[in-house]
Coordinates of C-alpha atoms and ligand atoms in Angstrom, one line a residue:
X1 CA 16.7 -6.7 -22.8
X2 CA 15.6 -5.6 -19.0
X3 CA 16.2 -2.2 -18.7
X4 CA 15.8 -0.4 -15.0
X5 CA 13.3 2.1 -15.3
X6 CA 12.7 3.0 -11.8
X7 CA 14.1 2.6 -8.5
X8 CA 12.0 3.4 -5.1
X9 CA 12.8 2.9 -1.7
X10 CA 11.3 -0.8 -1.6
X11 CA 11.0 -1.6 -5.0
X12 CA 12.9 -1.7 -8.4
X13 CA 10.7 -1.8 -11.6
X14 CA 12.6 -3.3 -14.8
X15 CA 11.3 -3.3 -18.4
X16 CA 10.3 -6.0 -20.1
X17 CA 10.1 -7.4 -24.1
X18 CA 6.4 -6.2 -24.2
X19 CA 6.1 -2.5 -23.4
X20 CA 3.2 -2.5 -21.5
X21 CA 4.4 -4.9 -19.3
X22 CA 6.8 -4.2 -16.8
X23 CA 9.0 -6.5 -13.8
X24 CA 8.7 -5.7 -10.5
X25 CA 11.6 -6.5 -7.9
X26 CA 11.0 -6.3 -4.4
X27 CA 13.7 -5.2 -1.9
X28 CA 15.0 -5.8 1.1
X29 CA 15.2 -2.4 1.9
X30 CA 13.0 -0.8 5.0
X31 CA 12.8 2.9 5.3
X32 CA 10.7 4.8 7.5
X33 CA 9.9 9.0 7.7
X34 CA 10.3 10.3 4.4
X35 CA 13.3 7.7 4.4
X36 CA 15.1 9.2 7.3
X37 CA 15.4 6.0 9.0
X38 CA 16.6 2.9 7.0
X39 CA 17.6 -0.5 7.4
X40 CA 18.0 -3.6 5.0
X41 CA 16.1 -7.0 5.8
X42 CA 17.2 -10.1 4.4
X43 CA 13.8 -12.0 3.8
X44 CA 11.5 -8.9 3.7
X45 CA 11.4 -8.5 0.1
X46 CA 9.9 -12.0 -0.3
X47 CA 7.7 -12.0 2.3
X48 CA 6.3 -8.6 0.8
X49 CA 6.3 -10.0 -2.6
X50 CA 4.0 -12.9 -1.3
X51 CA 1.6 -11.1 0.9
X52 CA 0.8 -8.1 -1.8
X53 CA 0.4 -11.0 -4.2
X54 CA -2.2 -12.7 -2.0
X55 CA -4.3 -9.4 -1.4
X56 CA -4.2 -8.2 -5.2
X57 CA -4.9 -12.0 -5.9
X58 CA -8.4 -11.6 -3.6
X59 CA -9.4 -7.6 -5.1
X60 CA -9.2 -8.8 -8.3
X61 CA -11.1 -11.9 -7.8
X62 CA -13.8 -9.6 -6.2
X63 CA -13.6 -7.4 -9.3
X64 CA -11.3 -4.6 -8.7
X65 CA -8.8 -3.9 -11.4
X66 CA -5.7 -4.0 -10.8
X67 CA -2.1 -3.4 -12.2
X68 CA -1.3 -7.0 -11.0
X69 CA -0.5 -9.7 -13.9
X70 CA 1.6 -12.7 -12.2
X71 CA 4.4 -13.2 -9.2
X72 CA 7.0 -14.9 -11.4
X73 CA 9.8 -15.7 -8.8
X74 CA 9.9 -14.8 -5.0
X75 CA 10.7 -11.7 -5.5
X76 CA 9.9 -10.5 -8.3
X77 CA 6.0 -9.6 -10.1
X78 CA 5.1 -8.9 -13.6
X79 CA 2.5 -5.9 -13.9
X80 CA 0.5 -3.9 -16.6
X81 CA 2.8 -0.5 -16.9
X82 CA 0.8 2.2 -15.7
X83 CA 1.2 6.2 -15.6
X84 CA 1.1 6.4 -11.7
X85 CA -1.7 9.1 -10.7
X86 CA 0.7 11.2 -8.2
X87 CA -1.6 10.9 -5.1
X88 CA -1.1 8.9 -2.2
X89 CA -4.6 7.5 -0.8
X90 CA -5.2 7.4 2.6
X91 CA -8.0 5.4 3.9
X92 CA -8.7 5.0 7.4
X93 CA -10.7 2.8 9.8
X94 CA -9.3 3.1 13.3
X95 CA -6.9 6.4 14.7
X96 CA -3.8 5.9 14.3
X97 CA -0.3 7.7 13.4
X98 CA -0.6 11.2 11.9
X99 CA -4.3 11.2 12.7
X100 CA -3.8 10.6 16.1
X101 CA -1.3 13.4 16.2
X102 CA -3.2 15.8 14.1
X103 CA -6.2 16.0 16.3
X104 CA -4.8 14.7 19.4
X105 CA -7.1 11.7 19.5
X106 CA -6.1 8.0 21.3
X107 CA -4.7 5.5 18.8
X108 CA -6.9 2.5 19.0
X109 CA -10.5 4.5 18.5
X110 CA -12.9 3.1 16.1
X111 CA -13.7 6.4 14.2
X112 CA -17.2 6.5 13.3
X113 CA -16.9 6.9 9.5
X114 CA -14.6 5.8 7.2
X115 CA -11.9 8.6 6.2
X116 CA -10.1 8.9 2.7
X117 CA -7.4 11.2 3.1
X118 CA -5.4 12.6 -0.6
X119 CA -1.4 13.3 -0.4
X120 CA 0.4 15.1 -2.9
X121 CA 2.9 12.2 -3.9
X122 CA 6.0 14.3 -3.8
X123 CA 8.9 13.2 -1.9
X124 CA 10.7 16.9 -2.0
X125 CA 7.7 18.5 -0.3
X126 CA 6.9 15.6 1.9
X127 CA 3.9 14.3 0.4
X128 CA 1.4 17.3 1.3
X129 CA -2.2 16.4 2.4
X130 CA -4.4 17.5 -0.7
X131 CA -7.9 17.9 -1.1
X132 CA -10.0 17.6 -4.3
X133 CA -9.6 21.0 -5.1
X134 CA -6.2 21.3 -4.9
X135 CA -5.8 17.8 -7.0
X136 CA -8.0 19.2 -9.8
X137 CA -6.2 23.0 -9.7
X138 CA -3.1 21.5 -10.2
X139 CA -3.8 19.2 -12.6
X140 CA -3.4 15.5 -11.1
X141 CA -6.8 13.8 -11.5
X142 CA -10.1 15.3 -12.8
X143 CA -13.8 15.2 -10.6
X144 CA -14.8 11.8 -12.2
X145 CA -10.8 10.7 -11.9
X146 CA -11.2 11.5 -8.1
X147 CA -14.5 10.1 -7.7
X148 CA -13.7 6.7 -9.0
X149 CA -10.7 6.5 -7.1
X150 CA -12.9 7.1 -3.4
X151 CA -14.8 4.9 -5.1
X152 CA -12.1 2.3 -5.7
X153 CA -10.2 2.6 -2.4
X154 CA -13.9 2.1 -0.2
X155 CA -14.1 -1.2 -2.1
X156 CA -10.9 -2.0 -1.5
X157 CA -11.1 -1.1 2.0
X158 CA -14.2 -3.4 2.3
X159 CA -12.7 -6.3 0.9
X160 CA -9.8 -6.4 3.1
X161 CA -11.1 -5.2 6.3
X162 CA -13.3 -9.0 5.3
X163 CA -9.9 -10.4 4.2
X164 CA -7.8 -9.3 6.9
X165 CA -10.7 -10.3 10.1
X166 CA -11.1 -13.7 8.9
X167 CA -7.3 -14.2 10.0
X168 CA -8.2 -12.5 13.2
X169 CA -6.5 -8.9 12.1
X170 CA -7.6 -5.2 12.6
X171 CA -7.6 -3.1 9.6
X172 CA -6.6 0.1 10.9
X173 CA -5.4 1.8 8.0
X174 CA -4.1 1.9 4.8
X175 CA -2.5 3.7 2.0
X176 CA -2.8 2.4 -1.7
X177 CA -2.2 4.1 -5.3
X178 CA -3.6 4.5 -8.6
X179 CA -2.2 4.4 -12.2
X180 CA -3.9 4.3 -15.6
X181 CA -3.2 2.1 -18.2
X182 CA -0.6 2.8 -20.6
X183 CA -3.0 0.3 -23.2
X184 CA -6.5 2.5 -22.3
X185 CA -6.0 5.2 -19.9
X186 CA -8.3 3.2 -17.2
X187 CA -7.8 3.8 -13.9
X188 CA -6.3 0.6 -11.8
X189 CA -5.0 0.1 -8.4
X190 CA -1.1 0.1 -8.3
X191 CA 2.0 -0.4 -6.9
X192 CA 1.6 -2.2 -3.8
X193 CA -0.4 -3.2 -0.8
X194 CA 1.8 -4.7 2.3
X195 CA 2.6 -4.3 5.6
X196 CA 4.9 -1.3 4.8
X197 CA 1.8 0.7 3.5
X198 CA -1.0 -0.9 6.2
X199 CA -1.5 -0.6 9.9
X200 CA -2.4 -4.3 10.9
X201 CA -3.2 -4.9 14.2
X202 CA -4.4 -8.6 15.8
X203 CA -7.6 -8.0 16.7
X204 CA -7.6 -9.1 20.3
X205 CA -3.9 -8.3 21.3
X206 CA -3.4 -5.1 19.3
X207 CA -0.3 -6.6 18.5
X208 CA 1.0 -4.7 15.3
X209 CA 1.7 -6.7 12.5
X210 CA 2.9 -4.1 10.2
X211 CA 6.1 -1.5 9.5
X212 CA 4.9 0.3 12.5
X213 CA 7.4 -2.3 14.4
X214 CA 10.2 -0.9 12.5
X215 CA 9.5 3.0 12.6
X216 CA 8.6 2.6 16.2
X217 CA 11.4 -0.4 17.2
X218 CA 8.5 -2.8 18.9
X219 CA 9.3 -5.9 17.2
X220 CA 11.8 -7.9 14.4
X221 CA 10.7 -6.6 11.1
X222 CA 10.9 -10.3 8.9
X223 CA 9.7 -12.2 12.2
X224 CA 6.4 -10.0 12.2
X225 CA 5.6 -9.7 8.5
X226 CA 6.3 -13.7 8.2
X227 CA 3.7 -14.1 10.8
X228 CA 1.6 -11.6 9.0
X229 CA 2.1 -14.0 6.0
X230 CA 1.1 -17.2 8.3
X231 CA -2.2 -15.6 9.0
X232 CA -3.2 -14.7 5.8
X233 CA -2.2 -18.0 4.2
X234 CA -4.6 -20.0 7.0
X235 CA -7.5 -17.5 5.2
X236 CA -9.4 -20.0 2.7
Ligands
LIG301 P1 0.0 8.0 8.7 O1 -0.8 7.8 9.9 O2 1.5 8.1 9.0 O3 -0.5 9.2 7.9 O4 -0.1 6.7 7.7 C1 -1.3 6.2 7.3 C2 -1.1 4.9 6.5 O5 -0.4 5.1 5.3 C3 -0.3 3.9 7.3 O6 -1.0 2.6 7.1 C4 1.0 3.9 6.7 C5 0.8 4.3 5.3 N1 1.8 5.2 4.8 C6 2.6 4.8 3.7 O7 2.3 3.7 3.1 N2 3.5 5.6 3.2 C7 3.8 6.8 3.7 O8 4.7 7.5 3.2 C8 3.1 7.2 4.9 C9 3.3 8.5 5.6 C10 2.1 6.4 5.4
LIG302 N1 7.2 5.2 3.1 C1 7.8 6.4 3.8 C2 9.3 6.2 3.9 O1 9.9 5.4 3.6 C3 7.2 6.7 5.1 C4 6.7 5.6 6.0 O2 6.2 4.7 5.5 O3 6.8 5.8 7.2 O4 10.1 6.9 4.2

């Protein structure tokens, strides 16, 4: 018996026989702002369902854990069941979106450290920027929780900034999350990594090869992440 457990704005999760195992569908839906815009995509649930499989496929083989166990159809992903850590993780290489807004800087500017940027996951309050103080008052991660996740999310950076220029692309930013294991409480990188949660640019062009064509109406949503997908599959 498959039993929905959960249904987000891009993906449905579904129980499985074993209960720490859980089935992943992806959608077709797009949303954008908080969900405030919205549109529906044949195509982009597959092509989502292939690309995050093909980046979690290259962090685990480089040693990060992950929630990831198998893509079992086009659509669809079998992963560990997690307790989702409630904060969104923002890493970033390159200005872009809020940043560029919050301090009035150019999109485009190499900035001249890495930054890793915590969000209250909450989509009532509009996923507040956090600090580690705020994360450990109220009770979402603890000081070794939080330092193993910057931890996590600069090796993950690293490995697809490598990932991602080898098929000619910009990693300008990200956002990723964490759960732990329902089995031993570790701490694994979860739900998904796509072009809805990355800023992708081709290196050369600019050209953005992420949901930044939807929420800003540049391009065909399907027609950029396919291309996207092109890219990434020419990476040996
Ligand atoms: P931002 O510049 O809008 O803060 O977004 C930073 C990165 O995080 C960008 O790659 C898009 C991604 N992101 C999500 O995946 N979900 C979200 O809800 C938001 C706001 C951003
Ligand atoms: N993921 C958020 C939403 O759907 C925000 C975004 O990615 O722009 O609304």
């Amino acid at each position: 018996m498959s039993q929905l457990l959960y249904e987000g704005k891009a993906k449905k999760m579904f129980t499985t026989d074993d209960p720490n195992v859980l089935r992943v569908v992806y959608k077709n839906d797009a949303t954008a702002f908080n969900g405030k815009k919205k549109a529906v995509f044949p195509g982009k649930g597959k092509l989502n369902n292939a690309i995050c499989t093909r980046i979690f496929h290259v962090l685990q083989g480089k040693g990060i854990p992950t929630h990831f166990i198998d893509k079992i159809s086009e659509t669809e992903q079998l992963v560990k069941a997690v307790d989702i850590i409630p904060i969104e993780v923002v890493v970033r290489n390159v200005v872009a979106g809020s940043l560029a807004k919050r301090f009035g800087l150019d999109e485009g500017v190499r900035l001249g450290r890495t930054i890793i940027e915590f969000y209250y996951k909450s989509d009532e309050l509009g996923d507040p920027m956090i600090n580690d103080d705020h994360a450990q008052a109220i009770g979402l991660a603890t000081e070794k929780d939080l330092a193993e996740i910057r931890s996590l999310a600069a090796r993950v950076n690293t490995i697809l900034q490598d990932l991602f220029s080898e098929a000619g692309i910009l990693l300008v930013d990200f956002k990723i999350e964490f759960g732990r294991l329902k089995t031993t409480g570790d701490i694994v990188l979860a739900d998904e990594i796509s072009p809805d949660s990355c800023r992708l640019w081709d290196r050369k062009t600019h050209e953005k090869l992420d949901k930044d064509v939807f929420r800003r109406n540049i391009a065909d949503l399907p027609e950029t992440y396919e291309k996207l997908l092109n890219r990434l599959e020419g990476v040996k």
